Amino acid sequence: MKITSDFLIIGSGIAGLSFALRVAEQGTVAIVTKREIYETSTNYAQGGIATVFSEDDSFEAHAEDTMVAGAFLSHRDIVDLVVESGPKAIQDLINFGTDFTKNSDGEYDLTREGGHSHRRILHASDITGREIERALAAAVAKHPNITVYEYYCAVDLITEAKVKHRRVPDNRCLGAYVLDSKNKEVITFGAQVTVLATGGAGKVYLYTSNPDIASGDGVAMAYRAGAAVANMEFMQFHPTTLFHPHAKSFLISEAVRGEGAILKRADGTAFMEKYHKLKDLAPRDIVARAIDNEMKTNGDDCVFLDITHKGADYIQQRFPNIYETLMKYGVDMSKEPIPVVPAAHYLCGGVKVDNHGQTEIRNLFAIGEVSCTGLHGANRLASNSLLEGAVFGERAADKAIEVVSKETFDYPSVEPWDYGSATNSDEEVVVKHNWDEIRMSMWNYVGIVRSDKRLIRALRRIQMIQEEIADYYWDFYVTTDLLELRNLATIAELIIRCALKRKESRGLHYTIDYPQTDDIHCKHDTILRKTF
């Protein structure tokens, strides 16, 4: 079976849906999404989206905050581009029906988060991502040129080199093989332009704030196809996820600290003052390392986030979703501090792209968390992620429309998926065991604090697991679990290899072997390409 369209989008978060709505006026669009259209990292984003909306703020201030948070590894031209494109991108979201929270004066309520010098975060209560996802998905559902394929999991990209079984001088993407998870059939999706909008890779770690879908599919597929990936060593750990035996890494938004919450030890002592001048509003990498150090130094399982001084009425009004969720776990944030620990949250690296989201493979774009645009550098500034997704969704769409209108597409014959001699597996336990081992190894050896010895140990184990996965992959029919496992193993390898190449500590990458930042000899970007 083959499905063709002008534009194929893999993923359905803010970046993918923004792209879809813009290109749908110029051609047919197929959106492939691994679960329901709403099951995205965007949907789980609580805090908000950053942009310059106040007369007291400026593009220069937002750009400078981004550079500082990114440990000056961010590309200044990209930072300026995204920051200056922000207000229009936000207005487009509003035009699509996003209902951001307003204050009593009817103005948009701007909050502040860690690393920001001004209040510039627009939010929809404490469910900002859910509101953006709702508005965009509703607009997509109404558009006659857009077809959404739910429970379809991408297997691999189809490139001209893959079809011709040889290297080609100007390799281009022709679409993707995609697993129809319900019917257990691999389908060929052909398209003039293919867009990776698959989100991040938090599930490569044992503890993460990410939804289960965040298995690094887009980065792994692009790497296997020959595209460059960059800065994979920079995995952001969100400082504050709920520590509770029955909670599945529930995120406590940075906006809670933005509104005055204080991090404390078990004895009630505040500790962030000794780590950074911004104290509890320091950038995430610093706060996460501070918490990690406090837990290790004092032998505690967690630290505590205290906002009780703001009063019950304020807390319930400002953070209704967080308040209600915590109450289900027996934690009343208006009366007691919240037990929190860091967890893997956001991948600052990804598929290397230009300022329109184009990868090194022709007609293949990557937007959102799957991409490495140069915006985030060594550490993402809070609430810049949704902003990047919206801005690059539009920029990539404009370039993709230009590509489709200018190029004449002569597609080589694409063979259907070859099942070979594969059979149904009766050893699913192997998949689960390898999944658990990858995540445990990454957490123990490639986490918030690293060393070359730990990284090398992790790489050896990941390579052994990859050999097992390769045998399993070709012997049995593919399933979503197997595809995710294969991709997670690739992501783990890429993170480790990039971490080994960076001989300094900067931003989210901290190694005890090179504890200082090296501005003279450091690599600006850590780039990897697959050798064929």
Short mmCIF file of C-alpha atoms in Angstrom, two decimals:
data_model
loop_
_atom_site.label_atom_id
_atom_site.label_comp_id
_atom_site.label_asym_id
_atom_site.label_seq_id
_atom_site.Cartn_x
_atom_site.Cartn_y
_atom_site.Cartn_z
CA MET A 1 0.00 0.00 0.00
CA LYS A 2 1.23 3.51 -0.82
CA ILE A 3 -0.10 6.89 0.28
CA THR A 4 1.14 10.04 -1.43
CA SER A 5 0.85 13.72 -0.60
CA ASP A 6 2.67 16.95 -1.33
CA PHE A 7 3.78 17.27 2.30
CA LEU A 8 4.37 14.50 4.83
CA ILE A 9 4.64 15.55 8.50
CA ILE A 10 5.79 13.06 11.11
CA GLY A 11 4.59 14.37 14.47
CA SER A 12 1.68 16.50 15.67
CA GLY A 13 2.98 19.03 18.21
CA ILE A 14 3.14 22.81 17.85
CA ALA A 15 5.84 22.72 15.15
CA GLY A 16 4.20 20.06 12.98
CA LEU A 17 0.69 21.49 13.18
CA SER A 18 1.89 25.07 12.57
CA PHE A 19 3.69 23.82 9.46
CA ALA A 20 0.64 21.85 8.30
CA LEU A 21 -1.77 24.76 8.56
CA ARG A 22 0.55 27.00 6.56
CA VAL A 23 1.30 24.60 3.68
CA ALA A 24 -2.22 23.18 3.42
CA GLU A 25 -3.26 26.15 1.29
CA GLN A 26 -0.70 25.07 -1.32
CA GLY A 27 -1.07 21.27 -1.40
CA THR A 28 -2.14 18.06 0.24
CA VAL A 29 -0.82 17.21 3.70
CA ALA A 30 -0.46 13.88 5.52
CA ILE A 31 0.21 14.01 9.27
CA VAL A 32 1.52 10.80 10.79
CA THR A 33 1.34 10.60 14.58
CA LYS A 34 2.29 7.73 16.88
CA ARG A 35 -0.74 7.98 19.15
CA GLU A 36 -3.69 10.37 19.13
CA ILE A 37 -3.01 13.78 17.60
CA TYR A 38 -3.02 15.32 21.09
CA GLU A 39 -0.40 12.98 22.59
CA THR A 40 2.61 15.25 22.18
CA SER A 41 5.16 16.98 24.39
CA THR A 42 3.45 20.24 23.44
CA ASN A 43 0.30 19.00 25.13
CA TYR A 44 2.16 18.50 28.41
CA ALA A 45 3.89 21.90 28.43
CA GLN A 46 2.62 23.79 31.46
CA GLY A 47 4.48 27.06 31.91
CA GLY A 48 4.05 29.09 28.75
CA ILE A 49 5.60 30.55 25.64
CA ALA A 50 8.18 33.34 25.74
CA THR A 51 8.08 36.47 23.63
CA VAL A 52 8.53 40.22 23.94
CA PHE A 53 5.03 41.52 24.64
CA SER A 54 5.61 44.32 27.14
CA GLU A 55 6.87 47.86 26.54
CA ASP A 56 9.25 47.33 29.45
CA ASP A 57 10.89 44.41 27.61
CA SER A 58 13.05 44.33 24.47
CA PHE A 59 14.31 41.93 21.81
CA GLU A 60 17.84 42.65 22.99
CA ALA A 61 16.99 41.61 26.55
CA HIS A 62 15.29 38.39 25.43
CA ALA A 63 18.22 37.58 23.14
CA GLU A 64 20.75 38.24 25.87
CA ASP A 65 18.85 36.04 28.34
CA THR A 66 18.84 33.27 25.72
CA MET A 67 22.58 33.59 25.12
CA VAL A 68 23.37 33.55 28.85
CA ALA A 69 21.17 30.51 29.48
CA GLY A 70 22.77 28.75 26.50
CA ALA A 71 26.25 29.33 27.98
CA PHE A 72 27.03 31.49 24.91
CA LEU A 73 26.93 28.47 22.63
CA SER A 74 23.69 29.63 21.00
CA HIS A 75 24.00 31.00 17.47
CA ARG A 76 23.36 34.72 17.86
CA ASP A 77 21.87 35.11 14.38
CA ILE A 78 19.33 32.37 15.10
CA VAL A 79 18.59 33.79 18.54
CA ASP A 80 17.84 37.20 17.04
CA LEU A 81 15.74 35.66 14.28
CA VAL A 82 13.56 33.64 16.68
CA VAL A 83 13.19 36.40 19.26
CA GLU A 84 12.22 39.00 16.68
CA SER A 85 9.81 36.58 14.97
CA GLY A 86 8.16 35.79 18.29
CA PRO A 87 5.34 38.35 18.48
CA LYS A 88 4.00 37.44 15.03
CA ALA A 89 4.20 33.71 15.77
CA ILE A 90 2.23 34.27 18.99
CA GLN A 91 -0.33 36.35 17.16
CA ASP A 92 -0.78 33.54 14.64
CA LEU A 93 -1.47 31.12 17.51
CA ILE A 94 -4.04 33.56 18.86
CA ASN A 95 -5.62 33.81 15.40
CA PHE A 96 -5.92 30.01 15.32
CA GLY A 97 -7.92 30.22 18.54
CA THR A 98 -5.39 29.88 21.36
CA ASP A 99 -6.86 31.48 24.48
CA PHE A 100 -4.01 32.85 26.58
CA THR A 101 -4.81 34.00 30.12
CA LYS A 102 -5.56 37.70 30.64
CA ASN A 103 -5.45 39.78 33.80
CA SER A 104 -8.24 41.86 35.33
CA ASP A 105 -7.38 44.75 32.98
CA GLY A 106 -7.96 42.58 29.92
CA GLU A 107 -4.27 42.47 29.07
CA TYR A 108 -2.33 39.25 28.58
CA ASP A 109 -0.98 38.04 31.90
CA LEU A 110 2.79 37.82 31.59
CA THR A 111 4.71 35.66 34.04
CA ARG A 112 8.43 35.12 34.58
CA GLU A 113 10.54 31.96 34.68
CA GLY A 114 14.13 31.02 35.46
CA GLY A 115 16.77 32.89 33.43
CA HIS A 116 14.40 35.62 32.22
CA SER A 117 15.11 39.23 33.14
CA HIS A 118 11.54 40.34 32.41
CA ARG A 119 8.00 39.05 32.58
CA ARG A 120 7.49 37.80 29.02
CA ILE A 121 5.81 34.39 29.36
CA LEU A 122 2.30 34.15 27.95
CA HIS A 123 0.36 31.28 29.44
CA ALA A 124 -3.05 29.61 29.49
CA SER A 125 -3.40 29.08 33.23
CA ASP A 126 -0.94 26.22 33.91
CA ILE A 127 -1.92 24.15 30.84
CA THR A 128 -0.47 26.34 28.09
CA GLY A 129 0.64 23.50 25.83
CA ARG A 130 -2.72 21.77 26.08
CA GLU A 131 -4.50 24.95 25.01
CA ILE A 132 -2.15 25.50 22.04
CA GLU A 133 -2.51 21.87 20.98
CA ARG A 134 -6.29 22.10 21.25
CA ALA A 135 -6.50 25.21 19.07
CA LEU A 136 -4.12 23.93 16.38
CA ALA A 137 -5.65 20.45 16.26
CA ALA A 138 -9.12 21.96 15.91
CA ALA A 139 -7.94 24.07 12.97
CA VAL A 140 -6.28 21.02 11.38
CA ALA A 141 -9.46 18.97 11.73
CA LYS A 142 -11.40 21.56 9.75
CA HIS A 143 -8.96 21.78 6.83
CA PRO A 144 -9.94 19.72 3.76
CA ASN A 145 -6.35 19.34 2.52
CA ILE A 146 -5.04 17.73 5.73
CA THR A 147 -5.36 14.04 6.60
CA VAL A 148 -4.28 12.80 10.02
CA TYR A 149 -3.10 9.21 10.50
CA GLU A 150 -3.26 8.35 14.20
CA TYR A 151 -1.44 5.31 15.63
CA TYR A 152 1.03 5.32 12.74
CA CYS A 153 4.66 4.96 13.76
CA ALA A 154 7.45 5.95 11.34
CA VAL A 155 9.95 3.17 10.68
CA ASP A 156 12.59 4.80 8.45
CA LEU A 157 12.99 7.57 5.93
CA ILE A 158 13.00 6.71 2.25
CA THR A 159 15.83 8.42 0.41
CA GLU A 160 17.08 8.28 -3.15
CA ALA A 161 20.25 6.61 -1.89
CA LYS A 162 18.20 3.92 -0.16
CA VAL A 163 16.09 3.29 -3.27
CA LYS A 164 19.11 3.11 -5.60
CA HIS A 165 21.20 1.13 -3.08
CA ARG A 166 24.17 3.46 -3.52
CA ARG A 167 25.47 6.86 -2.62
CA VAL A 168 24.08 9.76 -4.63
CA PRO A 169 25.71 13.21 -4.82
CA ASP A 170 22.56 15.13 -3.84
CA ASN A 171 20.57 12.71 -1.72
CA ARG A 172 16.93 13.62 -1.26
CA CYS A 173 14.09 12.36 0.86
CA LEU A 174 11.14 10.70 -0.88
CA GLY A 175 8.96 9.96 2.13
CA ALA A 176 8.95 7.31 4.83
CA TYR A 177 8.01 3.75 5.67
CA VAL A 178 5.36 3.89 8.39
CA LEU A 179 3.88 1.18 10.58
CA ASP A 180 0.08 1.13 10.85
CA SER A 181 0.13 0.00 14.48
CA LYS A 182 -3.47 -1.19 14.58
CA ASN A 183 -3.32 -3.28 11.39
CA LYS A 184 0.35 -4.20 11.87
CA GLU A 185 1.21 -3.26 8.29
CA VAL A 186 4.13 -1.16 7.05
CA ILE A 187 2.90 1.39 4.53
CA THR A 188 4.89 3.53 2.09
CA PHE A 189 4.21 7.26 2.46
CA GLY A 190 5.54 9.21 -0.53
CA ALA A 191 5.86 13.01 -0.46
CA GLN A 192 7.58 15.87 -2.22
CA VAL A 193 8.61 17.29 1.16
CA THR A 194 9.01 15.32 4.40
CA VAL A 195 9.05 17.03 7.79
CA LEU A 196 10.32 15.54 11.03
CA ALA A 197 8.39 17.06 13.96
CA THR A 198 8.70 14.07 16.27
CA GLY A 199 9.74 15.86 19.45
CA GLY A 200 12.40 14.83 21.91
CA ALA A 201 14.03 11.79 23.47
CA GLY A 202 13.45 11.97 27.21
CA LYS A 203 12.47 8.30 27.39
CA VAL A 204 16.12 7.37 26.93
CA TYR A 205 16.46 8.18 30.64
CA LEU A 206 14.97 6.30 33.58
CA TYR A 207 13.32 9.42 34.99
CA THR A 208 11.73 11.92 32.62
CA SER A 209 8.95 14.45 32.44
CA ASN A 210 8.28 13.45 28.83
CA PRO A 211 5.33 11.40 27.57
CA ASP A 212 5.99 7.80 26.48
CA ILE A 213 6.16 8.81 22.81
CA ALA A 214 9.40 10.79 23.31
CA SER A 215 11.78 8.09 22.07
CA GLY A 216 13.93 10.15 19.70
CA ASP A 217 12.43 8.64 16.54
CA GLY A 218 13.10 11.59 14.25
CA VAL A 219 16.73 12.08 15.27
CA ALA A 220 17.45 8.35 14.94
CA MET A 221 15.81 8.10 11.51
CA ALA A 222 17.57 11.19 10.19
CA TYR A 223 20.94 9.92 11.44
CA ARG A 224 20.41 6.51 9.83
CA ALA A 225 19.53 8.27 6.56
CA GLY A 226 22.79 10.25 6.59
CA ALA A 227 21.77 13.63 8.02
CA ALA A 228 24.04 15.38 10.50
CA VAL A 229 23.03 15.57 14.16
CA ALA A 230 24.50 18.09 16.58
CA ASN A 231 24.93 18.86 20.29
CA MET A 232 23.32 15.66 21.54
CA GLU A 233 25.29 15.92 24.79
CA PHE A 234 22.99 18.72 25.92
CA MET A 235 20.01 16.96 27.50
CA GLN A 236 18.18 19.30 29.82
CA PHE A 237 17.06 17.94 33.15
CA HIS A 238 14.07 19.80 34.52
CA PRO A 239 14.87 20.58 38.15
CA THR A 240 11.41 19.98 39.58
CA THR A 241 9.36 16.88 38.90
CA LEU A 242 7.17 15.40 41.60
CA PHE A 243 8.87 12.81 43.80
CA HIS A 244 6.16 10.31 44.68
CA PRO A 245 6.02 6.50 44.45
CA HIS A 246 2.80 6.54 42.43
CA ALA A 247 3.47 9.57 40.21
CA LYS A 248 4.88 9.13 36.73
CA SER A 249 7.32 12.05 36.72
CA PHE A 250 4.68 14.77 36.96
CA LEU A 251 6.28 18.10 36.06
CA ILE A 252 6.08 21.02 38.47
CA SER A 253 6.24 24.00 36.12
CA GLU A 254 9.08 26.47 36.33
CA ALA A 255 6.37 29.11 36.58
CA VAL A 256 5.87 27.98 40.19
CA ARG A 257 9.38 29.24 40.98
CA GLY A 258 8.70 32.21 38.74
CA GLU A 259 5.86 33.17 41.07
CA GLY A 260 8.00 32.92 44.19
CA ALA A 261 8.44 29.25 45.17
CA ILE A 262 11.66 28.48 47.09
CA LEU A 263 13.74 25.31 46.95
CA LYS A 264 14.57 23.94 50.40
CA ARG A 265 16.29 21.03 52.09
CA ALA A 266 14.32 18.60 54.24
CA ASP A 267 15.06 20.75 57.30
CA GLY A 268 13.50 23.80 55.64
CA THR A 269 16.74 25.57 54.73
CA ALA A 270 16.76 27.42 51.40
CA PHE A 271 19.90 26.59 49.43
CA MET A 272 19.92 28.19 45.97
CA GLU A 273 21.55 31.41 47.18
CA LYS A 274 24.92 29.66 47.44
CA TYR A 275 24.74 28.42 43.83
CA HIS A 276 23.66 31.46 41.80
CA LYS A 277 22.85 35.14 42.22
CA LEU A 278 19.36 34.55 40.77
CA LYS A 279 18.79 31.92 43.45
CA ASP A 280 15.63 29.94 42.62
CA LEU A 281 15.29 31.65 39.24
CA ALA A 282 18.72 30.54 38.01
CA PRO A 283 18.89 28.72 34.63
CA ARG A 284 17.75 25.11 34.67
CA ASP A 285 21.17 23.50 34.32
CA ILE A 286 22.41 25.26 37.43
CA VAL A 287 19.28 24.49 39.45
CA ALA A 288 19.32 20.81 38.42
CA ARG A 289 22.98 20.41 39.40
CA ALA A 290 22.36 22.23 42.67
CA ILE A 291 19.53 19.86 43.57
CA ASP A 292 21.60 16.85 42.52
CA ASN A 293 24.46 18.05 44.74
CA GLU A 294 22.18 18.74 47.71
CA MET A 295 20.63 15.27 47.48
CA LYS A 296 24.04 13.57 47.27
CA THR A 297 25.62 15.70 50.00
CA ASN A 298 22.79 15.21 52.48
CA GLY A 299 21.80 11.68 51.47
CA ASP A 300 18.24 12.78 50.70
CA ASP A 301 15.90 11.27 48.11
CA CYS A 302 14.52 14.66 47.10
CA VAL A 303 14.37 18.36 47.94
CA PHE A 304 11.26 20.49 48.52
CA LEU A 305 9.62 23.33 46.61
CA ASP A 306 7.77 25.70 48.92
CA ILE A 307 5.16 28.20 47.73
CA THR A 308 2.90 28.02 50.79
CA HIS A 309 3.62 31.68 51.63
CA LYS A 310 1.56 32.78 48.59
CA GLY A 311 -1.69 31.55 50.13
CA ALA A 312 -4.29 28.98 49.08
CA ASP A 313 -6.51 31.28 46.99
CA TYR A 314 -3.64 32.52 44.83
CA ILE A 315 -2.16 29.05 44.35
CA GLN A 316 -5.45 27.43 43.37
CA GLN A 317 -6.22 30.23 40.91
CA ARG A 318 -2.75 30.44 39.31
CA PHE A 319 -1.93 26.73 39.24
CA PRO A 320 -5.25 24.86 39.18
CA ASN A 321 -4.02 21.82 37.24
CA ILE A 322 -0.87 21.38 39.31
CA TYR A 323 -2.83 21.91 42.54
CA GLU A 324 -5.53 19.37 41.64
CA THR A 325 -3.03 16.77 40.43
CA LEU A 326 -0.93 17.08 43.58
CA MET A 327 -4.03 16.73 45.74
CA LYS A 328 -4.68 13.37 44.06
CA TYR A 329 -1.29 12.26 45.38
CA GLY A 330 -2.00 13.60 48.85
CA VAL A 331 0.15 16.73 48.54
CA ASP A 332 -1.50 20.09 49.32
CA MET A 333 0.89 22.64 47.84
CA SER A 334 -0.91 25.47 49.64
CA LYS A 335 -0.05 23.95 53.03
CA GLU A 336 3.14 21.92 52.53
CA PRO A 337 6.26 21.95 50.33
CA ILE A 338 6.28 19.76 47.21
CA PRO A 339 8.86 16.92 47.14
CA VAL A 340 10.78 17.25 43.85
CA VAL A 341 13.70 15.72 41.93
CA PRO A 342 15.30 16.48 38.54
CA ALA A 343 14.26 14.44 35.48
CA ALA A 344 15.20 14.39 31.79
CA HIS A 345 13.13 17.04 30.09
CA TYR A 346 14.35 18.56 26.82
CA LEU A 347 16.86 17.69 24.11
CA CYS A 348 18.75 20.84 23.12
CA GLY A 349 20.57 19.06 20.30
CA GLY A 350 19.04 17.17 17.39
CA VAL A 351 19.03 17.05 13.61
CA LYS A 352 21.23 19.85 12.31
CA VAL A 353 19.21 22.34 10.25
CA ASP A 354 19.60 25.76 8.65
CA ASN A 355 17.53 28.84 9.43
CA HIS A 356 14.55 27.41 7.54
CA GLY A 357 14.63 23.99 9.19
CA GLN A 358 16.27 22.26 6.22
CA THR A 359 18.51 19.27 6.93
CA GLU A 360 21.50 18.12 4.89
CA ILE A 361 19.20 15.78 2.97
CA ARG A 362 17.29 17.58 0.24
CA ASN A 363 13.53 17.94 0.78
CA LEU A 364 13.84 16.78 4.39
CA PHE A 365 13.03 19.30 7.13
CA ALA A 366 13.23 19.01 10.91
CA ILE A 367 11.40 21.40 13.25
CA GLY A 368 10.74 21.63 16.95
CA GLU A 369 12.59 19.64 19.58
CA VAL A 370 13.84 17.08 17.04
CA SER A 371 15.99 19.77 15.43
CA CYS A 372 19.17 21.62 16.37
CA THR A 373 18.66 25.14 15.07
CA GLY A 374 21.33 26.79 17.21
CA LEU A 375 18.79 28.60 19.39
CA HIS A 376 19.33 26.75 22.66
CA GLY A 377 23.10 26.30 22.71
CA ALA A 378 24.22 24.41 25.80
CA ASN A 379 20.97 24.92 27.70
CA ARG A 380 17.45 25.99 26.72
CA LEU A 381 15.98 29.11 28.28
CA ALA A 382 12.60 28.34 29.83
CA SER A 383 9.59 28.67 27.48
CA ASN A 384 11.74 29.17 24.38
CA SER A 385 10.78 25.69 23.15
CA LEU A 386 7.18 26.41 22.16
CA LEU A 387 8.42 29.67 20.66
CA GLU A 388 10.98 27.86 18.51
CA GLY A 389 8.36 25.34 17.37
CA ALA A 390 5.96 28.06 16.26
CA VAL A 391 8.60 30.20 14.54
CA PHE A 392 10.32 27.35 12.69
CA GLY A 393 7.00 25.73 11.82
CA GLU A 394 6.21 28.83 9.81
CA ARG A 395 9.72 29.37 8.40
CA ALA A 396 10.02 25.76 7.27
CA ALA A 397 6.56 25.94 5.71
CA ASP A 398 7.47 29.00 3.65
CA LYS A 399 10.63 27.31 2.36
CA ALA A 400 8.83 24.01 1.69
CA ILE A 401 6.18 25.78 -0.37
CA GLU A 402 8.97 27.38 -2.38
CA VAL A 403 10.63 23.97 -2.89
CA VAL A 404 7.43 22.33 -4.12
CA SER A 405 6.58 25.20 -6.46
CA LYS A 406 10.05 25.32 -8.06
CA GLU A 407 11.06 21.67 -8.35
CA THR A 408 9.88 19.05 -10.79
CA PHE A 409 9.70 15.74 -8.96
CA ASP A 410 10.68 12.57 -10.80
CA TYR A 411 10.28 9.82 -8.25
CA PRO A 412 12.28 6.64 -8.69
CA SER A 413 10.32 3.47 -8.10
CA VAL A 414 10.06 2.85 -4.36
CA GLU A 415 9.81 -0.77 -3.37
CA PRO A 416 7.26 -1.75 -0.71
CA TRP A 417 8.51 -2.72 2.73
CA ASP A 418 10.38 -6.03 2.61
CA TYR A 419 9.28 -8.30 5.46
CA GLY A 420 11.86 -10.91 4.44
CA SER A 421 11.63 -14.05 6.56
CA ALA A 422 10.39 -12.19 9.67
CA THR A 423 8.01 -13.96 12.03
CA ASN A 424 5.89 -12.94 15.00
CA SER A 425 7.92 -12.64 18.18
CA ASP A 426 7.22 -14.64 21.31
CA GLU A 427 10.05 -12.94 23.22
CA GLU A 428 8.68 -9.49 24.07
CA VAL A 429 10.49 -9.77 27.38
CA VAL A 430 13.73 -9.15 25.46
CA VAL A 431 12.43 -5.79 24.26
CA LYS A 432 11.40 -4.75 27.77
CA HIS A 433 14.68 -5.90 29.31
CA ASN A 434 16.80 -3.98 26.81
CA TRP A 435 14.55 -0.91 27.15
CA ASP A 436 15.03 -0.92 30.94
CA GLU A 437 18.78 -1.49 30.68
CA ILE A 438 19.29 1.41 28.25
CA ARG A 439 17.38 3.82 30.48
CA MET A 440 19.12 2.68 33.64
CA SER A 441 22.58 2.91 32.04
CA MET A 442 21.87 6.40 30.75
CA TRP A 443 20.60 7.58 34.12
CA ASN A 444 23.52 6.14 36.08
CA TYR A 445 26.38 6.98 33.70
CA VAL A 446 25.23 9.77 31.35
CA GLY A 447 23.13 11.92 33.66
CA ILE A 448 23.50 15.32 35.29
CA VAL A 449 27.16 14.73 36.27
CA ARG A 450 29.42 12.70 33.96
CA SER A 451 32.97 11.37 33.57
CA ASP A 452 34.83 9.77 30.66
CA LYS A 453 34.99 6.50 32.58
CA ARG A 454 31.22 6.44 33.03
CA LEU A 455 30.60 7.43 29.43
CA ILE A 456 32.87 4.69 28.04
CA ARG A 457 31.22 2.11 30.28
CA ALA A 458 27.79 3.20 29.06
CA LEU A 459 28.88 3.13 25.40
CA ARG A 460 30.15 -0.44 25.66
CA ARG A 461 26.86 -1.60 27.12
CA ILE A 462 24.80 0.30 24.55
CA GLN A 463 26.81 -1.26 21.71
CA MET A 464 26.11 -4.75 23.07
CA ILE A 465 22.41 -3.96 23.30
CA GLN A 466 22.43 -2.60 19.75
CA GLU A 467 23.78 -5.92 18.48
CA GLU A 468 20.94 -7.75 20.21
CA ILE A 469 18.39 -5.30 18.81
CA ALA A 470 19.77 -5.68 15.27
CA ASP A 471 19.29 -9.46 15.37
CA TYR A 472 15.83 -9.07 16.86
CA TYR A 473 14.86 -6.33 14.37
CA TRP A 474 15.49 -8.43 11.27
CA ASP A 475 14.14 -11.71 12.66
CA PHE A 476 10.69 -10.51 13.73
CA TYR A 477 7.88 -8.29 12.46
CA VAL A 478 8.34 -4.70 13.60
CA THR A 479 6.18 -3.34 16.40
CA THR A 480 5.99 0.13 17.89
CA ASP A 481 7.85 -1.12 20.98
CA LEU A 482 10.65 -2.57 18.88
CA LEU A 483 10.95 0.56 16.75
CA GLU A 484 11.16 2.75 19.84
CA LEU A 485 13.76 0.46 21.40
CA ARG A 486 15.90 0.61 18.26
CA ASN A 487 15.64 4.40 18.19
CA LEU A 488 16.39 4.78 21.89
CA ALA A 489 19.57 2.73 21.50
CA THR A 490 20.66 5.03 18.64
CA ILE A 491 19.87 8.13 20.70
CA ALA A 492 21.84 6.77 23.65
CA GLU A 493 24.86 6.19 21.42
CA LEU A 494 24.65 9.69 19.94
CA ILE A 495 24.40 11.37 23.36
CA ILE A 496 27.38 9.42 24.65
CA ARG A 497 29.55 10.02 21.58
CA CYS A 498 28.84 13.75 21.63
CA ALA A 499 29.54 13.88 25.37
CA LEU A 500 32.89 12.15 24.87
CA LYS A 501 33.86 14.71 22.22
CA ARG A 502 33.22 17.74 24.44
CA LYS A 503 36.29 18.18 26.66
CA GLU A 504 34.85 20.87 28.90
CA SER A 505 31.90 21.52 31.20
CA ARG A 506 29.33 23.86 29.71
CA GLY A 507 25.64 24.27 30.27
CA LEU A 508 23.92 20.91 30.52
CA HIS A 509 27.12 18.93 29.99
CA TYR A 510 29.07 18.70 33.24
CA THR A 511 32.01 16.30 33.54
CA ILE A 512 34.26 15.86 36.54
CA ASP A 513 37.21 15.22 34.17
CA TYR A 514 36.91 18.70 32.63
CA PRO A 515 35.06 20.79 35.24
CA GLN A 516 35.91 24.17 33.68
CA THR A 517 34.42 25.93 30.68
CA ASP A 518 36.98 26.24 27.87
CA ASP A 519 36.17 29.16 25.56
CA ILE A 520 39.42 28.82 23.60
CA HIS A 521 39.59 25.18 22.56
CA CYS A 522 35.96 24.08 22.77
CA LYS A 523 33.84 22.92 19.86
CA HIS A 524 31.03 25.33 19.10
CA ASP A 525 28.85 22.49 17.84
CA THR A 526 29.45 18.77 18.34
CA ILE A 527 28.46 17.20 15.01
CA LEU A 528 28.07 13.53 14.12
CA ARG A 529 27.30 11.89 10.78
CA LYS A 530 26.79 8.21 10.08
CA THR A 531 29.56 6.56 8.08
CA PHE A 532 28.36 4.22 5.35
#
